[in-house]
Coordinates of C-alpha atoms in Angstrom, one line a residue:
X1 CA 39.7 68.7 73.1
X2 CA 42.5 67.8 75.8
X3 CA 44.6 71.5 77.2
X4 CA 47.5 72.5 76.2
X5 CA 50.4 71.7 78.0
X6 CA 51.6 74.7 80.4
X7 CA 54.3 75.8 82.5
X8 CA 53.4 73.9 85.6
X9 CA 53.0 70.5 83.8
X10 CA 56.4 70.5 81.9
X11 CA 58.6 72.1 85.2
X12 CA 57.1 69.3 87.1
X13 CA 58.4 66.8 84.8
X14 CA 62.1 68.5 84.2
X15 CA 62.6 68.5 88.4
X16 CA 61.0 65.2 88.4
X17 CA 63.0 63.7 85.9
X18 CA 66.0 66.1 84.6
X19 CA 66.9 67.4 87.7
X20 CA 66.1 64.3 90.5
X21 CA 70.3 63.8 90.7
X22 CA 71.4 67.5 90.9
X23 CA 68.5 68.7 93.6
X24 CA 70.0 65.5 95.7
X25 CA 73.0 67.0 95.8
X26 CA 75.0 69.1 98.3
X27 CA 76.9 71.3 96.0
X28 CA 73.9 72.0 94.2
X29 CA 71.1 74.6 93.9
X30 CA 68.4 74.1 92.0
X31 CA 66.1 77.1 91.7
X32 CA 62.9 78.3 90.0
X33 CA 62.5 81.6 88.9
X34 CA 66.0 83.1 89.1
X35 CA 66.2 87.0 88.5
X36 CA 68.8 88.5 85.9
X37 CA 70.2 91.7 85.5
X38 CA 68.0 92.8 89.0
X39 CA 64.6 91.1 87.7
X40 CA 65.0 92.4 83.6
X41 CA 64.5 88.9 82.8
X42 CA 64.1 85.4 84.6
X43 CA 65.9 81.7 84.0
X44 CA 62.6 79.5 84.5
X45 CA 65.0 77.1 86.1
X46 CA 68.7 77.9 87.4
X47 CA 71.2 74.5 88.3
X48 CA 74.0 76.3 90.1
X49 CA 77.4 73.7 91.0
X50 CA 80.6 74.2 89.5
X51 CA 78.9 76.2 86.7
X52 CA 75.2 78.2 86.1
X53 CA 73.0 76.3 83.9
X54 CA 69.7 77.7 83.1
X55 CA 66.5 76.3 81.4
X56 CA 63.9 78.1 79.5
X57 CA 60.2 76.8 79.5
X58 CA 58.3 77.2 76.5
X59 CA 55.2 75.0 76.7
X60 CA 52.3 74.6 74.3
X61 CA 50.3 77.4 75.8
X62 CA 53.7 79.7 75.6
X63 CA 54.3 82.2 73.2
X64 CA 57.9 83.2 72.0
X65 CA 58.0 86.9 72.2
X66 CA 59.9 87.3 74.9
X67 CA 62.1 84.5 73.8
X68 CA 64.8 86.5 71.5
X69 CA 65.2 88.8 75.4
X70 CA 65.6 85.9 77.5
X71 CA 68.2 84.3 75.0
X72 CA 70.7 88.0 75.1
X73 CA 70.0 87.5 78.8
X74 CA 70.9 83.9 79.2
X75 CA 73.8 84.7 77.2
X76 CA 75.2 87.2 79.4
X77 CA 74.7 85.0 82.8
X78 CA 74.4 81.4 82.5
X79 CA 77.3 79.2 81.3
X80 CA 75.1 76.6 79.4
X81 CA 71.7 76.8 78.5
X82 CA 68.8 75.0 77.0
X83 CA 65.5 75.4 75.9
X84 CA 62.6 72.9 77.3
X85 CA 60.5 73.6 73.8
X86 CA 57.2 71.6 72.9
X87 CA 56.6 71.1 69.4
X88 CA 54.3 73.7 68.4
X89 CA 57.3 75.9 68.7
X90 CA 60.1 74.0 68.2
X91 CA 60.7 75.1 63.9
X92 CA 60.6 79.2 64.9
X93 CA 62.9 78.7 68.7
X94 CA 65.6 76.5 67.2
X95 CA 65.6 79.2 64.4
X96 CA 66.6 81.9 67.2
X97 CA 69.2 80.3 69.7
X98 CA 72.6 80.6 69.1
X99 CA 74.2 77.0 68.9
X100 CA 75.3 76.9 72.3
X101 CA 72.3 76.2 73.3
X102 CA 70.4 72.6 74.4
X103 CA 67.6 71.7 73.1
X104 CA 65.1 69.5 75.0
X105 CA 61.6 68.5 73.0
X106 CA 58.6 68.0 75.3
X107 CA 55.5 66.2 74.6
X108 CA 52.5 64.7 76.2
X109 CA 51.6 60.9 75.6
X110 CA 48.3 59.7 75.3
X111 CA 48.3 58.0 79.0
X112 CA 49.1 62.1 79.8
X113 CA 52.5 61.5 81.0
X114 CA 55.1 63.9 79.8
X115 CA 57.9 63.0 78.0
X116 CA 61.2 64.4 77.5
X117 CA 63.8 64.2 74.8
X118 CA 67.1 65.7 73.9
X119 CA 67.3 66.8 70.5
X120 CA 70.6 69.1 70.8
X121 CA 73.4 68.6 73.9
X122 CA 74.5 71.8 75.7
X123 CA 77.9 73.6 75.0
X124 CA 79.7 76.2 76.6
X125 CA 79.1 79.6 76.4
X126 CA 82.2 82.0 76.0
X127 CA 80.5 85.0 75.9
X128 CA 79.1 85.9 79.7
X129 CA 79.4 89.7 80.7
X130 CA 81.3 89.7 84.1
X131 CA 79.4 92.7 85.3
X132 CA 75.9 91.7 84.4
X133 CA 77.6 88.3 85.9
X134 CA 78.0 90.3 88.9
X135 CA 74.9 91.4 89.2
X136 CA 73.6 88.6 90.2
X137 CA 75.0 89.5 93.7
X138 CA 73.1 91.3 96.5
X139 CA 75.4 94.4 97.7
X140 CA 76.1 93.4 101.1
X141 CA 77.8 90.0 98.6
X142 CA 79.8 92.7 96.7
X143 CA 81.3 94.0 99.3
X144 CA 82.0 91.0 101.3
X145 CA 84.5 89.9 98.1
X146 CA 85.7 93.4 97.5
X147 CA 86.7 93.7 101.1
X148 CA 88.6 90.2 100.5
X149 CA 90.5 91.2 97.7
X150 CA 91.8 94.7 100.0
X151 CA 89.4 97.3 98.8
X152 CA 89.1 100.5 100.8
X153 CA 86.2 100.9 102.9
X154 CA 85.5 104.0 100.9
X155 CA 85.4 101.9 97.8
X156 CA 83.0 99.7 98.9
X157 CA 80.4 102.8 100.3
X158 CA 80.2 103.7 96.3
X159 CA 77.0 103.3 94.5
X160 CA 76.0 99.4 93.6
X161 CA 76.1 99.6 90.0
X162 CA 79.7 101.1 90.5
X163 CA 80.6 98.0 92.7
X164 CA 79.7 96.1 90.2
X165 CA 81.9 97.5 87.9
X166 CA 85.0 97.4 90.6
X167 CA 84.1 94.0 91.1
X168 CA 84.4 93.1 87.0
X169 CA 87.7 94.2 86.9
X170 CA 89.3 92.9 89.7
X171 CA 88.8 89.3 89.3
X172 CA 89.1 86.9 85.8
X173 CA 85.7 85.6 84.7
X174 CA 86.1 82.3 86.0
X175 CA 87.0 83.5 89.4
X176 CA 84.4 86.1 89.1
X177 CA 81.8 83.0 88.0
X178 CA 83.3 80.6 91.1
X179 CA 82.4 84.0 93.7
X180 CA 79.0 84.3 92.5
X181 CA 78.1 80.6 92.6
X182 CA 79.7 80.1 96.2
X183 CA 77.6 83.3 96.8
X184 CA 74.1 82.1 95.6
X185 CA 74.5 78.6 97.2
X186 CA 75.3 80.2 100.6
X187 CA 72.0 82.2 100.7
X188 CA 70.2 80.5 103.0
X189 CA 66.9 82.8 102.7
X190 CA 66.5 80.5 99.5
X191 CA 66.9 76.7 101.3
X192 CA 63.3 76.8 102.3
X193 CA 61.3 77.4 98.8
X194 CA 59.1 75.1 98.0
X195 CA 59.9 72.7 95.3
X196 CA 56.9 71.5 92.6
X197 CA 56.0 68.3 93.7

């Protein structure tokens, strides 16, 4: 009896064949494993350009209880979203996302290639929380922006969670969205991690 399909074989195939355009590109960051709400929850894969995009795994040998989590916190971050669901799961995971959401059916041939196909196209998500958005930011990022935008230097000593806050309410969502992208593409401590082959 052949193995059921894991995480490795179907994130292999998405970078290999969903992603090969966006990881060639400059404005682009393509990475695995990105932390939400300080590590709460991760986005299996993150495509951050001129928006966050985030992909959720579930392979054969997934389960979905931690889906319905992951969905609230996908919700609160990413701008579009969609699930990378093989069929085992695919009746009960469409059931739970909200219709915002992508959905991408994978599936193994018999040769044991691993095939792709879009069942649902991505929309927008209008509901992102701007300080769970702002989170994603390391402090020393925080106050970098809040220092731009004229904050007193005894602002910015304040506890992080309060920066985040501060930082919330003094931008628009969108602006707020454009910092924390140009943020997480400029951290270079993330150029070097190695990419599934």
């Amino acid at each position: 009896m052949a193995s059921l399909m894991g995480d490795l074989d179907v994130r292999r195939a998405v970078h290999a064949r969903m992603l090969r355009f966006a990881r060639d590109r400059q404005d682009t960051l393509v990475i695995d494993e990105l932390g939400l709400d300080h590590g709460a929850c991760r986005i299996d894969i993150a495509v951050i350009n001129g928006h966050i995009r985030g992909l959720e795994i579930k392979a054969e040998a997934d389960t979905l209880s931690r889906l319905p989590n992951q969905i609230a916190a996908y919700g609160n971050v990413v701008d579009k979203a969609s699930l990378i669901v093989a069929e085992r799961h695919l009746m009960a995971a469409s059931a739970m996302l909200p219709d915002w959401w992508g959905i991408v059916l994978v599936s193994r041939h018999k040769n044991g290639q691993v095939a792709l196909k879009r069942l649902r196209e991505e929309r927008v998500n209008r509901a992102t929380d701007a300080v769970t958005l702002a989170r994603l930011l390391w402090r020393p990022e925080v106050v970098q922006v809040l220092r731009e935008l004229g904050h007193s230097e005894r602002t910015l000593r304040a506890p992080r969670e309060e920066l985040y806050g501060v930082l919330a309410l003094s931008l628009t969502r969108r602006e707020l969205g454009r910092r924390v992208r140009e943020a997480l593409k400029a951290r270079e401590s993330w150029r070097d991690r190695p990419r599934p082959q």
